Short mmCIF file of C-alpha atoms and ligand atoms in Angstrom, two decimals:
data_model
loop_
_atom_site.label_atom_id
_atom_site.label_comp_id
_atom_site.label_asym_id
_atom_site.label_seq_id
_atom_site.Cartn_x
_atom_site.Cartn_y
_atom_site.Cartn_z
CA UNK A 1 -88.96 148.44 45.76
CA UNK A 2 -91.67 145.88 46.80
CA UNK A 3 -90.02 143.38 49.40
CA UNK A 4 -91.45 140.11 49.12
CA UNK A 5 -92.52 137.50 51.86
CA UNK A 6 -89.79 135.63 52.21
CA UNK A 7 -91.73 132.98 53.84
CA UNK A 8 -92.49 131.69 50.08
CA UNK A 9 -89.48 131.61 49.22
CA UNK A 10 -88.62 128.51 51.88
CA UNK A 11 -91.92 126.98 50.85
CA UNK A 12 -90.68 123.20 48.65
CA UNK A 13 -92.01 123.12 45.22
CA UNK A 14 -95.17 121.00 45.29
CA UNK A 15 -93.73 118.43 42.87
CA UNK A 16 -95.71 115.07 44.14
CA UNK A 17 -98.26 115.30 41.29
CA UNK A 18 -96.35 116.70 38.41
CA UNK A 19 -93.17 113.93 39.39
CA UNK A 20 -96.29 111.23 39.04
CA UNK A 21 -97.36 112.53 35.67
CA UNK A 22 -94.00 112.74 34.82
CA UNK A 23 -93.01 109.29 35.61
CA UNK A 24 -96.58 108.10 33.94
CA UNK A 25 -95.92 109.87 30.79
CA UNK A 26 -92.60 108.46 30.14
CA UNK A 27 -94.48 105.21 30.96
CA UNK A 28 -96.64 105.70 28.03
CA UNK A 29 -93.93 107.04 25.35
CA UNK A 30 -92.32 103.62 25.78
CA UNK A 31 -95.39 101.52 25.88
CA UNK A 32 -97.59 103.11 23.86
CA UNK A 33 -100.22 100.11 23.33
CA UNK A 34 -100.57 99.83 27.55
CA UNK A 35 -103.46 101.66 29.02
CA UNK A 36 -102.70 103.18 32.52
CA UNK A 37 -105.52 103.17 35.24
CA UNK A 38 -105.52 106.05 37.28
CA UNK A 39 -106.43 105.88 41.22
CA UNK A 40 -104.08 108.36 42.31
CA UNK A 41 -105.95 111.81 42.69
CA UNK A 42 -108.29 112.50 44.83
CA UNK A 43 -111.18 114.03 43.01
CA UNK A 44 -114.58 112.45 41.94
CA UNK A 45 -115.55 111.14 38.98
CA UNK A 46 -120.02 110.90 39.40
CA UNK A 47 -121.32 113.76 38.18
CA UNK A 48 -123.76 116.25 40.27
CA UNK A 49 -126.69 115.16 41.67
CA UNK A 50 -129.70 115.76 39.83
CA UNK A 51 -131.65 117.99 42.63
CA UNK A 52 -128.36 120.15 42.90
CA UNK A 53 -128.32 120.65 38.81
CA UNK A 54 -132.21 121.69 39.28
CA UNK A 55 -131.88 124.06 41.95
CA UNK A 56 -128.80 125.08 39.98
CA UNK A 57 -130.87 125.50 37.02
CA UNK A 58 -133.85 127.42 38.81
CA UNK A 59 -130.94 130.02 40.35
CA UNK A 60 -130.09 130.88 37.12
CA UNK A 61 -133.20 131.82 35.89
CA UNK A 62 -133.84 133.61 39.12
CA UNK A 63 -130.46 135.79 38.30
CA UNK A 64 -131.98 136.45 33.99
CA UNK A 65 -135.31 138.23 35.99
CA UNK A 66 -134.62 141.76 37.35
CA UNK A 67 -137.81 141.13 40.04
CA UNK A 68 -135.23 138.29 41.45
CA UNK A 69 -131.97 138.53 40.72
CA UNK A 70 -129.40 139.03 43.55
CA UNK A 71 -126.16 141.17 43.36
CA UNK A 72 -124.23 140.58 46.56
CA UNK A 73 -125.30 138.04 49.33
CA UNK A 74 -124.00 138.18 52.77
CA UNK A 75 -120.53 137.20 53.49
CA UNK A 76 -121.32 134.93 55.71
CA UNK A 77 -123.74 132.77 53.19
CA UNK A 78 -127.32 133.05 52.85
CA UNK A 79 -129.99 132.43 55.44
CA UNK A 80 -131.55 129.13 53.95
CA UNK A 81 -128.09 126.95 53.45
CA UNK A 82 -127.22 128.05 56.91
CA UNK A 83 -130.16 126.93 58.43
CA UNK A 84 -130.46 123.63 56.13
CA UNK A 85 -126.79 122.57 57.50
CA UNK A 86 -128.18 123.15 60.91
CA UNK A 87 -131.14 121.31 61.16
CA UNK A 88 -129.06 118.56 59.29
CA UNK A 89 -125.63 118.07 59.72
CA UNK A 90 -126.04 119.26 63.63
CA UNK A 91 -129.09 119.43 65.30
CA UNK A 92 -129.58 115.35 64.82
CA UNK A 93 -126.07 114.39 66.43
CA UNK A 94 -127.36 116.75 69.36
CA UNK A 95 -124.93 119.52 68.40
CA UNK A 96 -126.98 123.08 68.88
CA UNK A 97 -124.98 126.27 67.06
CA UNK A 98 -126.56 129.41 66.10
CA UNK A 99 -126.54 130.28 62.41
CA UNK A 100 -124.03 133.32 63.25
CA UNK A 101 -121.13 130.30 64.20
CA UNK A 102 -121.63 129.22 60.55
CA UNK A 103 -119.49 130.68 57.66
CA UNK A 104 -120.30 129.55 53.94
CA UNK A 105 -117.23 129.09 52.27
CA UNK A 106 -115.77 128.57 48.47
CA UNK A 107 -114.59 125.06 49.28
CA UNK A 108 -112.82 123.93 52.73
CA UNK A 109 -109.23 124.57 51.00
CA UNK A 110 -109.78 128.70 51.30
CA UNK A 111 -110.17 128.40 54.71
CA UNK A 112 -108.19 125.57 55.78
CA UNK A 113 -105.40 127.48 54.74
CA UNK A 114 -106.43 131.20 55.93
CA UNK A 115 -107.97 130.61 59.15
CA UNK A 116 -104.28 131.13 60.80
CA UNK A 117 -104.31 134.70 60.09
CA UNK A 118 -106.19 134.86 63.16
CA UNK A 119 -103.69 133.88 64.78
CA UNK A 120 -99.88 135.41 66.11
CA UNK A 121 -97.15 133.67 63.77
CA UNK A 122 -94.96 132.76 66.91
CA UNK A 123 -97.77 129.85 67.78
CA UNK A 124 -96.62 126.47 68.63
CA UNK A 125 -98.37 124.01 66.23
CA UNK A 126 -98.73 120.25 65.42
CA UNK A 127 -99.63 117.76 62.42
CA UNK A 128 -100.39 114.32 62.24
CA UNK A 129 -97.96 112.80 59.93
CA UNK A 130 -98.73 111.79 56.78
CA UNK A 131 -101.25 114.19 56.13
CA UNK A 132 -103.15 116.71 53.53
CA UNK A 133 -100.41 119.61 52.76
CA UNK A 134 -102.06 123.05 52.77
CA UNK A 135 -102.13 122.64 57.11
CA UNK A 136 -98.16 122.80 56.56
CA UNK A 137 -97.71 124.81 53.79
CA UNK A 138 -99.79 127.53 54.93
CA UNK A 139 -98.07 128.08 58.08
CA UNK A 140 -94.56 128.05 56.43
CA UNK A 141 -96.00 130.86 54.05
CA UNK A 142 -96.69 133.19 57.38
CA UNK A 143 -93.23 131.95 59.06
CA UNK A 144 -94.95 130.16 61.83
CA UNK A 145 -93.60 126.51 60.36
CA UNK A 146 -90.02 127.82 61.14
CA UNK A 147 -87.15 126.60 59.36
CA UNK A 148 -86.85 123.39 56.99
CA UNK A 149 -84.55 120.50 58.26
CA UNK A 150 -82.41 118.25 57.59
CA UNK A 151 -84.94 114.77 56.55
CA UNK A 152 -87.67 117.53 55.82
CA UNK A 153 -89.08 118.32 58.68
CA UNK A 154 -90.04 121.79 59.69
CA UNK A 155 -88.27 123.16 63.03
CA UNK A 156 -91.73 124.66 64.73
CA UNK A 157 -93.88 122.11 63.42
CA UNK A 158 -94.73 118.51 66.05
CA UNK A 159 -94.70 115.58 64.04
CA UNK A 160 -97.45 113.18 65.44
CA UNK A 161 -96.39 110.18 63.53
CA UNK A 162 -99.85 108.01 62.13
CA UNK A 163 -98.08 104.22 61.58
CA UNK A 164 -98.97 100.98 61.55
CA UNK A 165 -97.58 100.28 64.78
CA UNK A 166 -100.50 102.67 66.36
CA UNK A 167 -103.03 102.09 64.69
CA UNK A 168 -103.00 105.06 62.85
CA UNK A 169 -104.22 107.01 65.85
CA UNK A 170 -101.58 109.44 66.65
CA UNK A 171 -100.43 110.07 70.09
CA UNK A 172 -100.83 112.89 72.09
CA UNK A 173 -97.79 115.66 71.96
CA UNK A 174 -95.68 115.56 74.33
CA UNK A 175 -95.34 118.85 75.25
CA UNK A 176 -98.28 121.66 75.42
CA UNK A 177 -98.84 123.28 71.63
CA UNK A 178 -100.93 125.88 70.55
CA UNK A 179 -102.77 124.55 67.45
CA UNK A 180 -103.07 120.98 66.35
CA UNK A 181 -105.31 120.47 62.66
CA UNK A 182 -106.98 116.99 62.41
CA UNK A 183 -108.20 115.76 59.96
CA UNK A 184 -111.29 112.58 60.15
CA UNK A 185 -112.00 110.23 58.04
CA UNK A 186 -108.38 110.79 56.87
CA UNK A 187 -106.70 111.66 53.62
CA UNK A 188 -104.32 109.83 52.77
CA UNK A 189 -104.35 106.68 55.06
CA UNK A 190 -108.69 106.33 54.86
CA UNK A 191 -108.72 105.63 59.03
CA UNK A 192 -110.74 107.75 61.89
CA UNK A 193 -110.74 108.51 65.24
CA UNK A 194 -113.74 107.03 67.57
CA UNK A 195 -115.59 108.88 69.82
CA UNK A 196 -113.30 108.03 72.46
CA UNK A 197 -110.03 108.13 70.67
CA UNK A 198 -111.29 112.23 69.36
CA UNK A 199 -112.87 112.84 73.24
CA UNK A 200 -108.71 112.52 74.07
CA UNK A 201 -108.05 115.72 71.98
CA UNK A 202 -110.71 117.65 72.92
CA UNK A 203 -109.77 116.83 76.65
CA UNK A 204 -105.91 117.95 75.86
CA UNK A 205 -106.71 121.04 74.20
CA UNK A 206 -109.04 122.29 77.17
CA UNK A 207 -106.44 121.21 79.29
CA UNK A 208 -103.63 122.84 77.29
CA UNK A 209 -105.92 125.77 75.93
CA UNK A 210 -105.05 124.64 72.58
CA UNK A 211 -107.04 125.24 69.59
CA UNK A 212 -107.44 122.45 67.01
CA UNK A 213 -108.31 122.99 63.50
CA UNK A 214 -110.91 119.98 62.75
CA UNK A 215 -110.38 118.81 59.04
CA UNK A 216 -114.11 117.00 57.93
CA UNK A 217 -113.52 117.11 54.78
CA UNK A 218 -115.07 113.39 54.51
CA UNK A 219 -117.74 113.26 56.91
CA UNK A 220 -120.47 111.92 55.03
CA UNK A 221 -118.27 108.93 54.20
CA UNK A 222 -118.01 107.50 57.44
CA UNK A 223 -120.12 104.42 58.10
CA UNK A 224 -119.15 102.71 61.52
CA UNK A 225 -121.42 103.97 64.32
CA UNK A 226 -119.04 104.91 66.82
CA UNK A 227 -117.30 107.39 65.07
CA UNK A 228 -117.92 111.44 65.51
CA UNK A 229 -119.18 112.86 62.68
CA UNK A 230 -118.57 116.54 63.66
CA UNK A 231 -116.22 117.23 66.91
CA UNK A 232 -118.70 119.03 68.30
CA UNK A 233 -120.50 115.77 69.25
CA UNK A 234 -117.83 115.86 71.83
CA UNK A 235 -118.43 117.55 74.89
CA UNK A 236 -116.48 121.10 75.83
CA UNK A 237 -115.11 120.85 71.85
CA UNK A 238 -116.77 124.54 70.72
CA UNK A 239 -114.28 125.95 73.51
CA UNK A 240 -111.39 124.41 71.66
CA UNK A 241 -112.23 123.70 67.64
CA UNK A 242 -113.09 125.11 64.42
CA UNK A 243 -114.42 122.46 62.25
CA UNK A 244 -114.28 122.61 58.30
CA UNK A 245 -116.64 121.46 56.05
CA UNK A 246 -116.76 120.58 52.04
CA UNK A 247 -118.93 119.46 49.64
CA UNK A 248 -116.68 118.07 47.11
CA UNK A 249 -115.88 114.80 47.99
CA UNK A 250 -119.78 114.81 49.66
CA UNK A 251 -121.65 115.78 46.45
CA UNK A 252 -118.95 116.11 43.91
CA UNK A 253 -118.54 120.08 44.24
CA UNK A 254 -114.39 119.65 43.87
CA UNK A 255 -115.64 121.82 40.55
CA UNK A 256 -119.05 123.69 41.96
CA UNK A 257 -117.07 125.00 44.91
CA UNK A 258 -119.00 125.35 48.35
CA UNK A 259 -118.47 124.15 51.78
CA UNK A 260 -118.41 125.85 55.45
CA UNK A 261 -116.52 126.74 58.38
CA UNK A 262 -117.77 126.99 61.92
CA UNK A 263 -116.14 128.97 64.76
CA UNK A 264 -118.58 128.33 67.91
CA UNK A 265 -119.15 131.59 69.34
CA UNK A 266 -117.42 130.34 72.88
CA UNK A 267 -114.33 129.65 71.46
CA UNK A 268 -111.83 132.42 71.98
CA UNK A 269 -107.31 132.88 71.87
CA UNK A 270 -106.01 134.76 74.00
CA UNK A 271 -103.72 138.18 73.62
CA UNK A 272 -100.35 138.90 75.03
CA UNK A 273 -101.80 140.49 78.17
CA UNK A 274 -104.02 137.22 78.73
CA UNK A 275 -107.60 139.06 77.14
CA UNK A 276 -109.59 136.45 75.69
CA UNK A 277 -111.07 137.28 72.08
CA UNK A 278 -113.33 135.54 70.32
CA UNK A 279 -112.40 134.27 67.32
CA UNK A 280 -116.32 133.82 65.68
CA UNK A 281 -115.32 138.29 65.39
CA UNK A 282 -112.02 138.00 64.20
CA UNK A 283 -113.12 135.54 61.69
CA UNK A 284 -116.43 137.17 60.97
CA UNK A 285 -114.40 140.90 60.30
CA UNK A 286 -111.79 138.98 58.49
CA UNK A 287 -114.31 137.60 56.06
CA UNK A 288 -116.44 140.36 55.85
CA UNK A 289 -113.19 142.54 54.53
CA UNK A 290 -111.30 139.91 52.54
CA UNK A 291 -114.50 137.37 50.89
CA UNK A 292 -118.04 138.44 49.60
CA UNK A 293 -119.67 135.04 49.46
CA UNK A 294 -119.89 132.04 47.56
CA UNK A 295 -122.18 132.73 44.39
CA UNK A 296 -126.03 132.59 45.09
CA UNK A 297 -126.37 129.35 42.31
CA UNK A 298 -124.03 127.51 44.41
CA UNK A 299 -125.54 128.10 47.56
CA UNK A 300 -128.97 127.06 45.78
CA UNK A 301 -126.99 123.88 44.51
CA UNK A 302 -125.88 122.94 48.17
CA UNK A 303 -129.11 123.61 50.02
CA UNK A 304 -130.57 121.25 47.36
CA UNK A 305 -128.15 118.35 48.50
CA UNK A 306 -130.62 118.50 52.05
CA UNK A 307 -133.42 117.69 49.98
CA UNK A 308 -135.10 114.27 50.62
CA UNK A 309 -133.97 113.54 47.32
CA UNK A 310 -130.99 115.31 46.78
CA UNK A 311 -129.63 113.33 50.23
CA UNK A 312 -130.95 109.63 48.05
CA UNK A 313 -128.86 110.99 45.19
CA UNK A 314 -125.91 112.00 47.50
CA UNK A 315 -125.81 108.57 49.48
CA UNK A 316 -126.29 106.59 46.18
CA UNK A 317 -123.11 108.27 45.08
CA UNK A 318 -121.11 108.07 48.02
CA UNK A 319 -122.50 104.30 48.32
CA UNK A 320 -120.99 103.64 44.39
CA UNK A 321 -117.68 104.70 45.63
CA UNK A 322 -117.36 103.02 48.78
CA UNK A 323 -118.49 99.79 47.17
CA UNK A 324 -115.27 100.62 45.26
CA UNK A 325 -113.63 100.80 48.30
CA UNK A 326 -114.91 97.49 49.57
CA UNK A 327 -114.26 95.59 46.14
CA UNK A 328 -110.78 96.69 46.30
CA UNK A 329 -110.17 96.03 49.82
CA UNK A 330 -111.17 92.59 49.44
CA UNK A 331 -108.77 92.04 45.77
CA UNK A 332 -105.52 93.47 47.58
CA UNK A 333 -105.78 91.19 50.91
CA UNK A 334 -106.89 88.46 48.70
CA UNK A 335 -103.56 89.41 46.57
CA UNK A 336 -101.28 89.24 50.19
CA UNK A 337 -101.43 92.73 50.77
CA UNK A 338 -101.52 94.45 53.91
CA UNK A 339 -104.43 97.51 53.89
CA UNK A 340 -106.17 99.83 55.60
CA UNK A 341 -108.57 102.51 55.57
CA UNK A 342 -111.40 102.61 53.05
CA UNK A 343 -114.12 101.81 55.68
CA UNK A 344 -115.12 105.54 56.81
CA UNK A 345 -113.08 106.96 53.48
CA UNK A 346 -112.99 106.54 49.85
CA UNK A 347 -108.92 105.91 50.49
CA UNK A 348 -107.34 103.14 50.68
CA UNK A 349 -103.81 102.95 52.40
CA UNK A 350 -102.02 100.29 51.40
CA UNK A 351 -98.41 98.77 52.93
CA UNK A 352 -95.53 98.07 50.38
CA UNK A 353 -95.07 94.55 50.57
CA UNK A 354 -90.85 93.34 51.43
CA UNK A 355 -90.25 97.18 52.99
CA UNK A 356 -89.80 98.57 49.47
CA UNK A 357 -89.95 102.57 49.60
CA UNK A 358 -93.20 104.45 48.18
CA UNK A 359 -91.49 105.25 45.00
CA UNK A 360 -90.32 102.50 43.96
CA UNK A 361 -93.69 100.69 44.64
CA UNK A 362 -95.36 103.16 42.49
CA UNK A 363 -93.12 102.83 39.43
CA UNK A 364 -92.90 98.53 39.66
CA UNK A 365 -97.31 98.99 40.45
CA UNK A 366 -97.10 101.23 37.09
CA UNK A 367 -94.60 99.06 34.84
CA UNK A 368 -96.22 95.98 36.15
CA UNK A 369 -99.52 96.13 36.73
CA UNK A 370 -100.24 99.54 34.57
CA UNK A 371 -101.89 100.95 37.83
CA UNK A 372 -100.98 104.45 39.11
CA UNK A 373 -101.41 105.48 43.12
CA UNK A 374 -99.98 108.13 44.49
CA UNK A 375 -96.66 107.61 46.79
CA UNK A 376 -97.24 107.94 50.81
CA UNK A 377 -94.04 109.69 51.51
CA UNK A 378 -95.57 112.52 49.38
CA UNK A 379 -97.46 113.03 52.41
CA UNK A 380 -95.11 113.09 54.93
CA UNK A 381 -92.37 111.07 56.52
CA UNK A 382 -94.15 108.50 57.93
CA UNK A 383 -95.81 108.19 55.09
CA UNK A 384 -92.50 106.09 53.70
CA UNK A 385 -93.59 102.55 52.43
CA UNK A 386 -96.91 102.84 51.68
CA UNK A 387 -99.17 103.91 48.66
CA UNK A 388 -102.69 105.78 48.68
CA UNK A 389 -105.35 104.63 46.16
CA UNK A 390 -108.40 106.42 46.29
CA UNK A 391 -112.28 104.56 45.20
CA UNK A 392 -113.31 107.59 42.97
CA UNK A 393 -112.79 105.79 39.79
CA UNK A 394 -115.47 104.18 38.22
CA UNK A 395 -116.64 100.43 39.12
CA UNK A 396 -115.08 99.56 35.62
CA UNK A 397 -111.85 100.98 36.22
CA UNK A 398 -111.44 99.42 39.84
CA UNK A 399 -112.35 95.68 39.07
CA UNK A 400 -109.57 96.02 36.18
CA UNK A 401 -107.19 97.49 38.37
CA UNK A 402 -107.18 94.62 40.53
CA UNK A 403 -107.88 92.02 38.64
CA UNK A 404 -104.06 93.29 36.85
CA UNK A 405 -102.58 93.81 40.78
CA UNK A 406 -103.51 90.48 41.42
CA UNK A 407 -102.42 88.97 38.34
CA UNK A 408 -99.11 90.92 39.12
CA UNK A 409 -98.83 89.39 42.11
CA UNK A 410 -99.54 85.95 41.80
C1 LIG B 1 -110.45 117.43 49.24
C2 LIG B 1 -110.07 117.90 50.60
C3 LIG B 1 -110.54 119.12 51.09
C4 LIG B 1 -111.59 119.89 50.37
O1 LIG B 1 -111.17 120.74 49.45
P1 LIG B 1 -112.21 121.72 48.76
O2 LIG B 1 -111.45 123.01 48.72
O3 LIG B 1 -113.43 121.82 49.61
O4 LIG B 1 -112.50 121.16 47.42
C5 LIG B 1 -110.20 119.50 52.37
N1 LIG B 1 -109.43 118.73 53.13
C6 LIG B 1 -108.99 117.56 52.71
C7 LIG B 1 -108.21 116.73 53.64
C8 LIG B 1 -109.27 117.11 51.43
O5 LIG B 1 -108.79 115.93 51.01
#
């Protein structure tokens, strides 16, 4: 008899998505002549950029010739993306790593949610709260969550509430933990940490030889000058972080699949008897046994978004979105309503007005103004009374939705 992990078994269903198609579907049986604009999930709409579809294009036709075809890469990623994220995402924000502290990985979810196997289960751990799911779900599947409670909080897991009241910029724990995961330019509420405001954690966790999971999922949407785009820009971080990268929300790969991880090679955890490891090994073995690479076109495709065109074609895209993001911005205050992010992400966090829970803001949004977002609370707690819209739609889409929230409002 197979015994299962019972660590699933505690694991909530995911239900935030399927409850909002639910609730939009019965929307539509009993108004069939509305039409529904969607800004609720968070995946892009602009197709690829034209350099990665040629690179793309010239892989394949590398792979049809026997003279250059290629049957396994290295599980690490190949040689030319490695060095191409270097000498750009790095080396010009002063931040020097050799390409063995440099994993290519199938998108930053993989590893977001397996780079705890490196560590024991019995770690102490905190989230920001509300916040991107796998970080919590991932640890409940090993057991190192705990137990769920009462209000639906997990009994190993620090809250660090994000709320209006600070700014969004969670406070320090108050007692020592083992591993934090940020996550900058946010998802859901669209805000960021400043150099100064990210120095704080980086000076915590070498004081409290804590290791923080760094979440950059949305790097290349950040715009104001003093904010970090990689947490190695601050100083003594490699001791302390692993930072994750993506291109899907960069360069629309949510469907290509590539990103990267980076475990500097000075950052190490430390065994029972006090040894210090380094986790750049562990990680390294672990992927060498358990992943063999991220297919050779992609890697072509993502080296390609380096290009000097391929980074025009990225920014223009990046630059269509957050012009969503300003447009509606400036509709909802003009329509009373209190919002934030959408500055240094392509989210928009907006307050319920009156105190009215998420939900019920969704469904009167939906019956009202025929606009879906998706509920804060599904992110967490403190996510209660507010509503995420994200700027991926197109410029179309947007300028209706709030020309029918303001209407609704009026
Ligand atoms: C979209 C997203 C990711 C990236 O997921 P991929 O697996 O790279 O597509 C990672 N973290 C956050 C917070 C995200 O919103």
């Amino acid at each position: 008899m197979a015994l299962v992990n019972e660590h699933f078994l505690k694991l909530p269903g995911s239900y935030l998505f399927s409850d909002i198609a639910k609730k939009v579907n019965s929307f539509k049986i009993t108004h069939p002549k509305q039409d529904v604009i969607r800004l609720g999930i968070g995946d892009v709409t602009r197709p690829l950029p034209p350099a990665c579809i040629e690179a793309m294009h010239k892989a394949v036709d590398e792979m049809a010739d026997a003279k250059t075809f290629r049957g396994y890469g290295p599980e690490q990623g190949y040689d030319f993306l490695i060095e191409a994220i270097l000498k750009n995402d790095f080396a010009p924000r002063g931040v020097h790593l050799s390409p063995a502290e440099i994993f290519i990985n199938d998108g930053a979810k993989s590893d977001t949610g397996s780079i705890g196997e490196l560590l024991r289960w019995d770690n102490s751990m905190a989230i920001t709260d509300p916040v991107y799911p796998v970080y919590v779900d991932s640890n409940i599947m090993c057991g190192r969550a705990g137990v769920l409670e009462e209000g639906g909080t997990w009994s190993n897991v620090t809250y660090l509430p994000c709320t209006e009241e600070n700014g969004f910029v969670p406070e320090l724990p108050k007692h020592r933990v083992d591993l934090i995961y940020l996550c900058y330019p946010n998802n859901p509420t669209g805000t960021t940490l400043t150099h100064e405001q990210l120095k704080k954690w980086v000076d915590y966790a070498l004081a409290n030889d804590t290791l923080i999971v760094f979440d950059a999922a949305y790097e290349a949407y950040i715009h104001e000058d003093n904010v970090p785009h990689s947490i190695y820009e601050i100083r003594g971080a490699k001791k302390v972080a692993i930072e994750i990268r993506s291109f899907s929300k960069t360069a629309g790969f949510t469907g290509v699949r590539c990103g990267y991880t980076v475990v500097p090679k000075e950052l190490t955890a430390a065994t029972l008897e006090g040894e210090r490891i380094p986790l750049n090994q562990l990680w390294n073995r672990r992927q060498c046994t358990k992943f063999n690479g991220t297919s050779y076109i992609t890697q072509r495709a993502a080296e390609a978004i380096y290009t000097p065109e391929g980074k025009q074609q990225v920014k223009a895209n990046i630059d269509y979105y957050m012009q969503n993001a300003a447009t509606m911005r400036k509709s909802l205050e003009a329509a009373g309503l209190k919002v934030y992010g959408g500055v240094n992400a392509p989210y928009l966090w907006l307050k319920t007005p009156n105190g009215i829970g998420s939900w019920r803001f969704f469904e009167q949004m939906l019956y009202e103004a025929n606009v879906v977002g998706t509920p804060g609370v599904g992110f967490g707690p403190s996510g209660e009374g507010f509503l995420r819209l994200t700027a991926f739609g197109t410029h179309e889409d947007c300028e209706e939705a709030m020309r029918r929230i303001r209407k609704w409002l009026a």
